[in-house]
mmCIF file of C-alpha atoms in Angstrom:
data_model
loop_
_atom_site.group_PDB
_atom_site.id
_atom_site.type_symbol
_atom_site.label_atom_id
_atom_site.label_comp_id
_atom_site.label_asym_id
_atom_site.label_seq_id
_atom_site.Cartn_x
_atom_site.Cartn_y
_atom_site.Cartn_z
ATOM 1 C CA MET A 119 0.000 0.000 0.000
ATOM 2 C CA LEU A 120 2.816 2.412 0.852
ATOM 3 C CA GLU A 121 4.455 1.661 -2.501
ATOM 4 C CA ALA A 122 1.241 2.607 -4.299
ATOM 5 C CA LEU A 123 1.110 5.896 -2.382
ATOM 6 C CA ASP A 124 4.746 6.642 -3.169
ATOM 7 C CA ASP A 125 4.176 5.794 -6.836
ATOM 8 C CA GLN A 126 1.350 8.345 -6.984
ATOM 9 C CA LYS A 127 3.297 11.074 -5.201
ATOM 10 C CA SER A 128 7.026 10.383 -5.056
ATOM 11 C CA GLY A 129 8.641 10.914 -1.634
ATOM 12 C CA ILE A 130 5.396 11.271 0.333
ATOM 13 C CA VAL A 131 6.097 8.225 2.503
ATOM 14 C CA ASP A 132 9.635 9.328 3.380
ATOM 15 C CA ARG A 133 8.442 12.819 4.348
ATOM 16 C CA HIS A 134 6.097 11.322 6.956
ATOM 17 C CA CYS A 135 8.557 8.857 8.492
ATOM 18 C CA ARG A 136 9.976 9.778 11.889
ATOM 19 C CA GLU A 137 13.348 8.194 11.131
ATOM 20 C CA MET A 138 14.924 7.093 7.854
ATOM 21 C CA ARG A 139 16.379 3.613 8.316
ATOM 22 C CA VAL A 140 17.485 3.064 4.709
ATOM 23 C CA TRP A 141 21.142 4.040 4.364
ATOM 24 C CA ILE A 142 21.731 7.206 2.397
ATOM 25 C CA ASP A 143 25.344 8.339 2.497
ATOM 26 C CA GLY A 144 25.632 11.652 4.365
ATOM 27 C CA LEU A 145 22.140 11.495 5.901
ATOM 28 C CA ALA A 146 22.256 12.620 9.529
ATOM 29 C CA ALA A 147 20.398 11.081 12.467
ATOM 30 C CA PRO A 148 17.071 12.706 13.425
ATOM 31 C CA ASP A 149 18.826 14.678 16.191
ATOM 32 C CA GLY A 150 21.352 16.115 13.715
ATOM 33 C CA ARG A 151 24.376 13.985 14.619
ATOM 34 C CA GLN A 152 26.279 12.546 11.659
ATOM 35 C CA ARG A 153 26.046 8.786 11.209
ATOM 36 C CA VAL A 154 29.339 6.886 11.157
ATOM 37 C CA LEU A 155 29.680 3.249 10.165
ATOM 38 C CA LEU A 156 31.629 1.088 12.594
ATOM 39 C CA PRO A 157 34.591 -0.888 11.254
ATOM 40 C CA GLU A 158 33.821 -4.324 9.821
ATOM 41 C CA MET A 159 34.489 -6.199 6.597
ATOM 42 C CA ASP A 160 35.551 -3.750 3.855
ATOM 43 C CA ARG A 161 35.667 -0.882 6.402
ATOM 44 C CA PRO A 162 39.095 -0.775 8.094
ATOM 45 C CA ASP A 163 39.693 0.702 11.530
ATOM 46 C CA SER A 164 41.831 3.454 9.972
ATOM 47 C CA GLU A 165 38.898 4.743 7.849
ATOM 48 C CA PHE A 166 36.647 4.695 10.898
ATOM 49 C CA ALA A 167 39.230 6.559 13.015
ATOM 50 C CA ALA A 168 39.778 9.192 10.322
ATOM 51 C CA GLU A 169 36.043 9.803 9.951
ATOM 52 C CA MET A 170 35.528 9.989 13.721
ATOM 53 C CA GLY A 171 38.450 12.408 14.005
ATOM 54 C CA ALA A 172 36.892 14.608 11.326
ATOM 55 C CA HIS A 173 33.682 14.845 13.372
ATOM 56 C CA ILE A 174 35.109 15.049 16.909
ATOM 57 C CA GLY A 175 38.284 17.104 16.268
ATOM 58 C CA PRO A 176 36.600 20.404 15.316
ATOM 59 C CA ARG A 177 34.535 20.297 18.513
ATOM 60 C CA LYS A 178 37.723 20.706 20.594
ATOM 61 C CA VAL A 179 36.642 18.337 23.390
ATOM 62 C CA TRP A 180 39.347 15.668 23.131
ATOM 63 C CA PHE A 181 43.010 16.662 23.030
ATOM 64 C CA ASN A 182 46.357 14.927 22.544
ATOM 65 C CA LYS A 183 48.601 15.541 25.558
ATOM 66 C CA ALA A 184 51.904 13.650 25.586
ATOM 67 C CA GLU A 185 50.527 10.952 23.255
ATOM 68 C CA THR A 186 47.457 10.463 25.475
ATOM 69 C CA VAL A 187 43.904 11.424 24.504
ATOM 70 C CA VAL A 188 42.483 13.637 27.241
ATOM 71 C CA ALA A 189 39.384 15.680 27.965
ATOM 72 C CA VAL A 190 39.052 18.651 30.279
ATOM 73 C CA ALA A 191 37.084 17.679 33.389
ATOM 74 C CA LEU A 192 36.257 19.104 36.770
ATOM 75 C CA ARG A 193 37.988 17.116 39.508
ATOM 76 C CA ARG A 194 37.082 17.487 43.171
ATOM 77 C CA PHE A 195 40.017 17.154 45.541
ATOM 78 C CA SER A 196 37.868 17.891 48.594
ATOM 79 C CA GLU A 197 34.544 19.512 49.432
ATOM 80 C CA ILE A 198 36.187 22.904 49.046
ATOM 81 C CA ILE A 199 38.850 22.400 46.379
ATOM 82 C CA ALA A 200 38.011 21.619 42.757
ATOM 83 C CA ALA A 201 39.998 22.224 39.599
ATOM 84 C CA LEU A 202 39.866 21.710 35.876
ATOM 85 C CA VAL A 203 42.233 18.899 34.906
ATOM 86 C CA PHE A 204 43.189 16.886 31.861
ATOM 87 C CA HIS A 205 41.375 13.570 32.283
ATOM 88 C CA PRO A 206 42.672 10.641 30.149
ATOM 89 C CA VAL A 207 39.871 9.265 27.954
ATOM 90 C CA GLN A 208 39.578 5.530 28.660
ATOM 91 C CA PRO A 209 38.275 3.130 25.975
ATOM 92 C CA VAL A 210 35.259 2.120 28.058
ATOM 93 C CA GLU A 211 34.376 5.807 28.428
ATOM 94 C CA ALA A 212 35.038 6.613 24.755
ATOM 95 C CA CYS A 213 32.441 4.031 23.660
ATOM 96 C CA THR A 214 29.576 6.245 24.753
ATOM 97 C CA ALA A 215 31.324 9.633 24.991
ATOM 98 C CA ALA A 216 31.748 9.683 21.203
ATOM 99 C CA GLU A 217 27.994 9.225 20.832
ATOM 100 C CA GLN A 218 27.509 12.802 22.026
ATOM 101 C CA PHE A 219 28.858 13.894 18.643
ATOM 102 C CA VAL A 220 28.050 11.090 16.158
ATOM 103 C CA GLN A 221 25.649 8.180 15.853
ATOM 104 C CA THR A 222 27.582 4.961 15.298
ATOM 105 C CA GLY A 223 26.096 1.882 13.715
ATOM 106 C CA VAL A 224 26.285 -0.872 11.139
ATOM 107 C CA LEU A 225 24.624 -1.610 7.820
ATOM 108 C CA ARG A 226 22.516 -4.720 7.360
ATOM 109 C CA GLU A 227 20.451 -5.840 4.407
ATOM 110 C CA ASP A 228 16.672 -5.798 4.778
ATOM 111 C CA LYS A 229 15.733 -9.136 3.217
ATOM 112 C CA ALA A 230 12.224 -7.944 2.321
ATOM 113 C CA THR A 231 13.319 -4.883 0.331
ATOM 114 C CA ASP A 232 17.006 -5.551 -0.455
ATOM 115 C CA ASP A 233 17.740 -2.100 1.028
ATOM 116 C CA MET A 234 20.713 -1.485 3.297
ATOM 117 C CA ILE A 235 19.423 -0.456 6.718
ATOM 118 C CA PHE A 236 21.399 1.571 9.274
ATOM 119 C CA LEU A 237 21.227 0.017 12.742
ATOM 120 C CA LYS A 238 22.454 2.074 15.706
ATOM 121 C CA HIS A 239 25.205 0.271 17.588
ATOM 122 C CA THR A 240 27.723 1.393 20.212
ATOM 123 C CA MET A 241 31.360 0.679 19.402
ATOM 124 C CA THR A 242 33.084 -2.012 21.418
ATOM 125 C CA ARG A 243 35.780 -1.240 23.992
ATOM 126 C CA GLU A 244 38.356 -2.724 21.594
ATOM 127 C CA CYS A 245 37.160 -0.457 18.794
ATOM 128 C CA ALA A 246 37.308 2.554 21.132
ATOM 129 C CA ALA A 247 40.845 1.634 22.185
ATOM 130 C CA LYS A 248 41.901 1.575 18.526
ATOM 131 C CA LEU A 249 40.180 4.919 17.971
ATOM 132 C CA ILE A 250 41.984 6.725 20.781
ATOM 133 C CA ALA A 251 45.302 5.113 19.804
ATOM 134 C CA ALA A 252 44.952 6.165 16.147
ATOM 135 C CA PRO A 253 47.173 8.970 14.861
#
């Protein structure tokens, strides 16, 4: 039925969908974050790291300090004393911290339509470790 509607007026179905699941290169998530494909077959870690760097770098939230990826954080030394410090970004933290800036996921084929569907998926700790170790 939806195909018949779309045949009559092209694009009408897509305009009324809350979220586009079919992969369209460059299409952002509904909240405006860019979608980035996680590394897998035919998508090396280096491509993933370069793309993530292109999205996260301009935001100036992660920095390289003495070959360690750090973020500025408020650290409490006591109830009275607090200071801004460089906090090393740990892989387990990077898994979800990166999702503030991009939506990570994988592509899978929809058997019914033969379309490639974007599925949201958090990167693994191993993937995050490779990301923060990348040049």
